[in-house]
Short mmCIF file of C-alpha atoms in Angstrom, two decimals:
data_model
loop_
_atom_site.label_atom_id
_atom_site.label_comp_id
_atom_site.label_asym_id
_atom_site.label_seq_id
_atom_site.Cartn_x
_atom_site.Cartn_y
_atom_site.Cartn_z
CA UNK S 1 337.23 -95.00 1.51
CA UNK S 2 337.71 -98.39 0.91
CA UNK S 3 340.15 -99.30 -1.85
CA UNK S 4 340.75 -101.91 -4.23
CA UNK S 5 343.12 -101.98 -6.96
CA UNK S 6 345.41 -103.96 -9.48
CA UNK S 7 344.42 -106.79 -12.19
CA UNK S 8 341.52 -109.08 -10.15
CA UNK S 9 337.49 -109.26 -10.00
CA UNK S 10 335.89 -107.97 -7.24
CA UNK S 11 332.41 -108.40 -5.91
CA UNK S 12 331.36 -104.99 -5.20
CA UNK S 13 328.26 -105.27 -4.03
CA UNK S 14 327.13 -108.77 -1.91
CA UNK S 15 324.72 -109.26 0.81
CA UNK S 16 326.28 -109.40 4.27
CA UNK S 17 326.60 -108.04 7.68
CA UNK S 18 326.15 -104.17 8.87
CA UNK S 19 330.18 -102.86 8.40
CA UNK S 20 331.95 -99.65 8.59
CA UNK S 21 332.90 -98.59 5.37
CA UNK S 22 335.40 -96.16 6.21
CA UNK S 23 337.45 -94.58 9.48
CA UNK S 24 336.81 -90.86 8.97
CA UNK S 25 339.60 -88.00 9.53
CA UNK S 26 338.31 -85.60 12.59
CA UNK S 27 335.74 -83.91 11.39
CA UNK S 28 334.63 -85.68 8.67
CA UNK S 29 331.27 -87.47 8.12
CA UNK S 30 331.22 -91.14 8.83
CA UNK S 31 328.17 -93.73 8.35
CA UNK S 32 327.29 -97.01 9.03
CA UNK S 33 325.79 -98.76 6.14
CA UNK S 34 323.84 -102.13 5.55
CA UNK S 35 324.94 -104.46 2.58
CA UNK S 36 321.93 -104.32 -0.04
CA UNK S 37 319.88 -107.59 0.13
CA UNK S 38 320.34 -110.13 -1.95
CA UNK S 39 318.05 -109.03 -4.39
CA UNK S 40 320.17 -106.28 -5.42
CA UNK S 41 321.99 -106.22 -8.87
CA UNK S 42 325.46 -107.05 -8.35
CA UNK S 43 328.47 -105.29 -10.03
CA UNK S 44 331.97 -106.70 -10.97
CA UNK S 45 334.77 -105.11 -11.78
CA UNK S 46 337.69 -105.13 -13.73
CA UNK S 47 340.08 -103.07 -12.28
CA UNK S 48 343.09 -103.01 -15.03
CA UNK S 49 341.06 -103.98 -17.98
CA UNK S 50 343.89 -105.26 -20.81
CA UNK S 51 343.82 -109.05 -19.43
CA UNK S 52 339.90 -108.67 -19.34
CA UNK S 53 340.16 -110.59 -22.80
CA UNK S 54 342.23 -113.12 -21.69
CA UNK S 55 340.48 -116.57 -21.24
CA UNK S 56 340.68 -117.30 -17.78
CA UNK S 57 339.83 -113.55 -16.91
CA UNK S 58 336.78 -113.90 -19.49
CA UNK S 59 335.12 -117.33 -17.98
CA UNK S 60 335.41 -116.07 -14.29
CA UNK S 61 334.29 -113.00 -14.88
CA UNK S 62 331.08 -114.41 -16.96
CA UNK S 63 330.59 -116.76 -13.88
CA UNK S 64 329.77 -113.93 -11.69
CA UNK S 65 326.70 -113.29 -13.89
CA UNK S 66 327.14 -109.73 -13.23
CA UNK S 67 324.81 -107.04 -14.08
CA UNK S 68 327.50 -104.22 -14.74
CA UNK S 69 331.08 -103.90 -15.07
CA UNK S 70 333.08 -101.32 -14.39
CA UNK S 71 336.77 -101.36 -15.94
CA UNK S 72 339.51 -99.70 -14.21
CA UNK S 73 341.13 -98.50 -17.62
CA UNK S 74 344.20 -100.16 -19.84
CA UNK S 75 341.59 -101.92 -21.59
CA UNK S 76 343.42 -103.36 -24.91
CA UNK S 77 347.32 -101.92 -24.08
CA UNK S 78 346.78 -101.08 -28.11
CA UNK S 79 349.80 -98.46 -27.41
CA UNK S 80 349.05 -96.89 -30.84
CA UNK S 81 348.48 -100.65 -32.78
CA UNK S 82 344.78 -99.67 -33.82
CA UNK S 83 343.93 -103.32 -34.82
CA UNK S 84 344.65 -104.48 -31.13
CA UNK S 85 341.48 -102.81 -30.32
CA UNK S 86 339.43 -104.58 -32.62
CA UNK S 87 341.53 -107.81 -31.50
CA UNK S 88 340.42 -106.72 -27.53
CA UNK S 89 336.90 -106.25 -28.65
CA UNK S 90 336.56 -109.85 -30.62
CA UNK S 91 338.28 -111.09 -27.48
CA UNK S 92 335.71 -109.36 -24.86
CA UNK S 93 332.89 -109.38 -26.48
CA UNK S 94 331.14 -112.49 -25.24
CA UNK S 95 330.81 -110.95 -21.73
CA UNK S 96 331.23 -107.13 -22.55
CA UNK S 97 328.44 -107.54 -25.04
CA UNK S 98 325.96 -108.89 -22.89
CA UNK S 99 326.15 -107.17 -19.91
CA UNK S 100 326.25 -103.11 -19.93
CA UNK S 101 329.91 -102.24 -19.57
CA UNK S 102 331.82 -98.80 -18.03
CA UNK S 103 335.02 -97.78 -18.28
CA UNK S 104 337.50 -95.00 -17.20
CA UNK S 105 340.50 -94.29 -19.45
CA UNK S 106 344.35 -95.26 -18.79
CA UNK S 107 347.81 -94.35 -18.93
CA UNK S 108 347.52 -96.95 -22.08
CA UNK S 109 344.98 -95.16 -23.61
CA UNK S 110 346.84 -91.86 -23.26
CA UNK S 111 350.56 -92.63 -23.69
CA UNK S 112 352.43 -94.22 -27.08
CA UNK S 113 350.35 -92.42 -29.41
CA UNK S 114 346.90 -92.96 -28.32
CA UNK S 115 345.95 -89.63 -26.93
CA UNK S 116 342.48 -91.05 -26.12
CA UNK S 117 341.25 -91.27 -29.35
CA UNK S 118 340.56 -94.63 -29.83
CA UNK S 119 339.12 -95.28 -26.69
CA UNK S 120 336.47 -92.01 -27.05
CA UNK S 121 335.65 -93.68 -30.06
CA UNK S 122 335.04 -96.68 -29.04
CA UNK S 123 334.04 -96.49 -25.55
CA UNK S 124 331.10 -94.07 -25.18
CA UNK S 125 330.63 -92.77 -21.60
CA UNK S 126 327.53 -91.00 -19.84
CA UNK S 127 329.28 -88.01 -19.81
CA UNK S 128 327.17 -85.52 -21.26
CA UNK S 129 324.00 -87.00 -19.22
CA UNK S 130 326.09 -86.13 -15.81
CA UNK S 131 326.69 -82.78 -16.61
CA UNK S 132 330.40 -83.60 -17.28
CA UNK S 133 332.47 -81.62 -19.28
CA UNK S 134 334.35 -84.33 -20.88
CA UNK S 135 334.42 -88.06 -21.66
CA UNK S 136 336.81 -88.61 -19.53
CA UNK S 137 335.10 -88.62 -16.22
CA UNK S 138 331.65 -88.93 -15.92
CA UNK S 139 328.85 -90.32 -13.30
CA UNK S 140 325.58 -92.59 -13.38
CA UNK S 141 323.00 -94.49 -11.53
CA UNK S 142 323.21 -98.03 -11.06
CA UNK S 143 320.78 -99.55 -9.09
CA UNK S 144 321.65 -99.02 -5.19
CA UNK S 145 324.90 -97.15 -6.71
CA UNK S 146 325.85 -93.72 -7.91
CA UNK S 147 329.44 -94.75 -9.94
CA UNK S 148 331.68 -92.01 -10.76
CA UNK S 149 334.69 -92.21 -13.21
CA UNK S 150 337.73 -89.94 -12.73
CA UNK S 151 340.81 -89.15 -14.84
CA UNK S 152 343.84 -89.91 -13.26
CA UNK S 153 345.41 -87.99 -16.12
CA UNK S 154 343.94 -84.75 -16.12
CA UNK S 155 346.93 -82.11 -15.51
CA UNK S 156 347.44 -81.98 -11.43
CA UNK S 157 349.52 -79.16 -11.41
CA UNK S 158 348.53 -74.90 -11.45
CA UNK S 159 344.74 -75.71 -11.27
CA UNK S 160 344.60 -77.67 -14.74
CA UNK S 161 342.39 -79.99 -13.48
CA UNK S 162 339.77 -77.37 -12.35
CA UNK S 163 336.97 -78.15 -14.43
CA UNK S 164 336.69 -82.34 -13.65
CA UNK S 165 337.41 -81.14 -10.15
CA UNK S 166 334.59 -78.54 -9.71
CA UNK S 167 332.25 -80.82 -11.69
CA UNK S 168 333.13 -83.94 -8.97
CA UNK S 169 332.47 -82.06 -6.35
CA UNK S 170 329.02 -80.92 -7.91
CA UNK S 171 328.19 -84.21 -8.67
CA UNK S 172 328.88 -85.83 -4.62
CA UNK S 173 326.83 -82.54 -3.48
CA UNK S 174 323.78 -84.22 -5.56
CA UNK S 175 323.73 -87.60 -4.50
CA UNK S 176 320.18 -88.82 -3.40
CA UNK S 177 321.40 -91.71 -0.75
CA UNK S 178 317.83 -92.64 -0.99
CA UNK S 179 317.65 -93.80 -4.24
CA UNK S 180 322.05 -94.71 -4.27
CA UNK S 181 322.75 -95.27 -0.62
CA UNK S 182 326.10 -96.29 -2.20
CA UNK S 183 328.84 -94.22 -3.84
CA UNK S 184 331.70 -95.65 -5.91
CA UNK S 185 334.33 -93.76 -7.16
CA UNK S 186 337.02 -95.47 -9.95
CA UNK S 187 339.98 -94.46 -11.11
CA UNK S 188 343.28 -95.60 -12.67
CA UNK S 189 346.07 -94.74 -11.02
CA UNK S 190 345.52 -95.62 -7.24
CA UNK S 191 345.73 -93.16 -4.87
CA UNK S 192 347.68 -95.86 -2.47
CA UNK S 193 349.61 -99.06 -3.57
CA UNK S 194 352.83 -100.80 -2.56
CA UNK S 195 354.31 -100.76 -5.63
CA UNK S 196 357.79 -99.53 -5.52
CA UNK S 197 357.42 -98.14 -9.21
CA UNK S 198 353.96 -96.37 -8.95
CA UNK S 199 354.19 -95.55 -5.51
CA UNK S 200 353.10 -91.70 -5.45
CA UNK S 201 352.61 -91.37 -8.46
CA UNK S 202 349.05 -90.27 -8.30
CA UNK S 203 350.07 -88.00 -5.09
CA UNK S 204 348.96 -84.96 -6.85
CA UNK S 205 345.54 -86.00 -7.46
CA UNK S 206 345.43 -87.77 -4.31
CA UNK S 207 346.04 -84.67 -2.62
CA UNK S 208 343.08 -82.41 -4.42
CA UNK S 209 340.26 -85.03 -4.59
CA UNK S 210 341.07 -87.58 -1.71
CA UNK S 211 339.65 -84.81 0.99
CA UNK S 212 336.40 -84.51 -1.34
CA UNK S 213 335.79 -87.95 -1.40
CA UNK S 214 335.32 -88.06 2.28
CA UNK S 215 333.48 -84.50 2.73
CA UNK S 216 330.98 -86.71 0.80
CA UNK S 217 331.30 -90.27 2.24
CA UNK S 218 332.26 -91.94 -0.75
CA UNK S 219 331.73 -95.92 -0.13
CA UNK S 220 334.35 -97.41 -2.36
CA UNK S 221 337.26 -96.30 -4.20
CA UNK S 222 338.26 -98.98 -7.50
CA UNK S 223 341.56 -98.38 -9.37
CA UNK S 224 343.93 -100.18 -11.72
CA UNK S 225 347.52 -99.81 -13.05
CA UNK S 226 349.10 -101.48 -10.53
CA UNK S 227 349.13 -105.08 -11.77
CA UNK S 228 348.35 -106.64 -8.14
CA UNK S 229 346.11 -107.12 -6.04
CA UNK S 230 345.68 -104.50 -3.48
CA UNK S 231 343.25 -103.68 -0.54
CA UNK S 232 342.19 -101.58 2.37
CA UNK S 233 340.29 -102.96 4.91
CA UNK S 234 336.95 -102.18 6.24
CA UNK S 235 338.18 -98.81 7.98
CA UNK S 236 339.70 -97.52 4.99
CA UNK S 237 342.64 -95.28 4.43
CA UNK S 238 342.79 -91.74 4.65
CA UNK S 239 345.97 -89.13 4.13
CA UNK S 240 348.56 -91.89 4.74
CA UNK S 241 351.94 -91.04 3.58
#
C-alpha cells in the first residue's frame, strides 16, 4: 500500500484524478480507485503525534478544517512525567477538542514507565465496538473510510501477537467497499523508512501483517516514529528488503 510516515500532516483524502493505489505482488488483488468528490469529509493526520501541541503544528493543522484526525502515536513523549499529559492535552485541545480525534499507541506510551496506562486512560478507542480484543488496535467507519489501528508493539515473536493478528484479518474479510471504498491502516513503527536507526525495526511485524494487508487491498498505510517525512509513491511498496 501506499505509505506515509514521520512528523508531517497529510491530506488523506482530496478530490483528484483516477490513480493506482498500489502495484500488487503476483497474485494479489489490485484495484483502480476514484478519489471521493469533493464533498467528502476529509481526514488529516498526525503521524508522530508529540509535536501535535506545538504551535506551528496546531495552526496548520486547524487550517485544514479537518473532520477527523488520526494520530500516528507518541502523542505527549510523557515518558513516565504524568503531568506532561495534562500539559499535551491543554496544549491540543483547541483542535483535538473540536474535531473527533483517533489514535494508535507508541513506543512513548509503552517504554520509560508508561506501560500504556496513561494513554488507555486517557485516550479511549473503538475497540470493543470492532470486535477487538484490546485497546490497542481497533477499527471504525469514517465516512468513505474503514480506519484500522495496529500495535506495532504487540510481541512479534512465537505467535504472541495471535490474537490482534487473527482479529485484523477478520476485520479486512468484513469490509463493505460499498459503504468504505477506502481502507486505511495506521501504525507506529513503519514497516519501511530510511532511517539508519529504525531501519527494520518493525521487520517482524512487517513480515506477518504486510501480506494481509494486500490479500485485502488495503488503500493506505500511515505510521510515525520516524521523525521525517517519508513516502511511497502511487504504486506502493511491497516485500522490499
Amino acid at each position: 500500500p501506499a505509505g506515509v510516515g514521520g512528523g508531517a500532516w497529510a491530506r488523506v483524502f482530496s478530490p483528484g484524478p483516477r490513480l493506482r493505489a498500489r502495484a500488487a505482488p503476483p497474485g494479489a488483488r489490485s484495484a483502480r480507485r476514484a478519489a471521493p468528490p469533493s464533498s467528502v469529509p476529509s481526514a488529516s493526520a498526525a503521524p508522530q503525534g508529540g509535536r501535535a501541541g506545538g504551535a506551528v503544528a496546531r495552526i496548520a493543522l486547524d487550517a485544514l478544517d479537518p473532520d477527523l484526525i488520526l494520530v500516528g502515536g507518541d502523542l505527549s513523549y510523557a515518558d513516565g512525567w504524568p503531568f506532561r499529559w495534562d500539559t499535551f492535552g491543554r496544549l491540543s485541545s483547541r483542535v483535538f477538542g473540536r474535531v473527533p480525534t483517533l489514535a494508535t499507541g507508541g513506543n512513548h506510551e509503552v517504554g520509560s514507565g508508561e506501560q500504556w496506562v496513561h494513554f488507555e486512560a486517557r485516550w479511549p478507542t473503538p475497540h470493543a465496538s470492532s470486535g477487538s480484543t484490546s485497546p490497542l488496535y481497533w477499527s471504525v467507519d469514517a465516512g468513505p473510510a474503514h480506519v484500522v489501528a495496529l500495535n506495532s508493539y504487540d510481541n512479534f515473536l512465537e505467535d504472541g501477537d495471535r490474537l490482534q493478528r487473527a482479529w485484523l484479518a477478520a476485520d479486512l474479510a468484513c469490509v463493505d467497499r460499498s459503504r468504505t471504498p477506502w481502507v486505511v491502516v495506521m501504525m507506529h513503527a513503519p514497516f519501511y523508512n530510511s532511517n539508519g536507526a529504525h531501519h527494520d525495526e518493525a521487520e517482524l511485524m512487517r513480515r506477518a501483517y504486510e501480506p494481509l494487508l494486500y490479500e485485502h487491498g488495503v488503500d493506505v498505510v500511515l505510521a510515525g516514529h520516524v521523525h521525517a517525512y517519508e513516502r511511497s509513491d502511487a504504486r506502493g511498496v511491497y516485500d522490499y528488503d
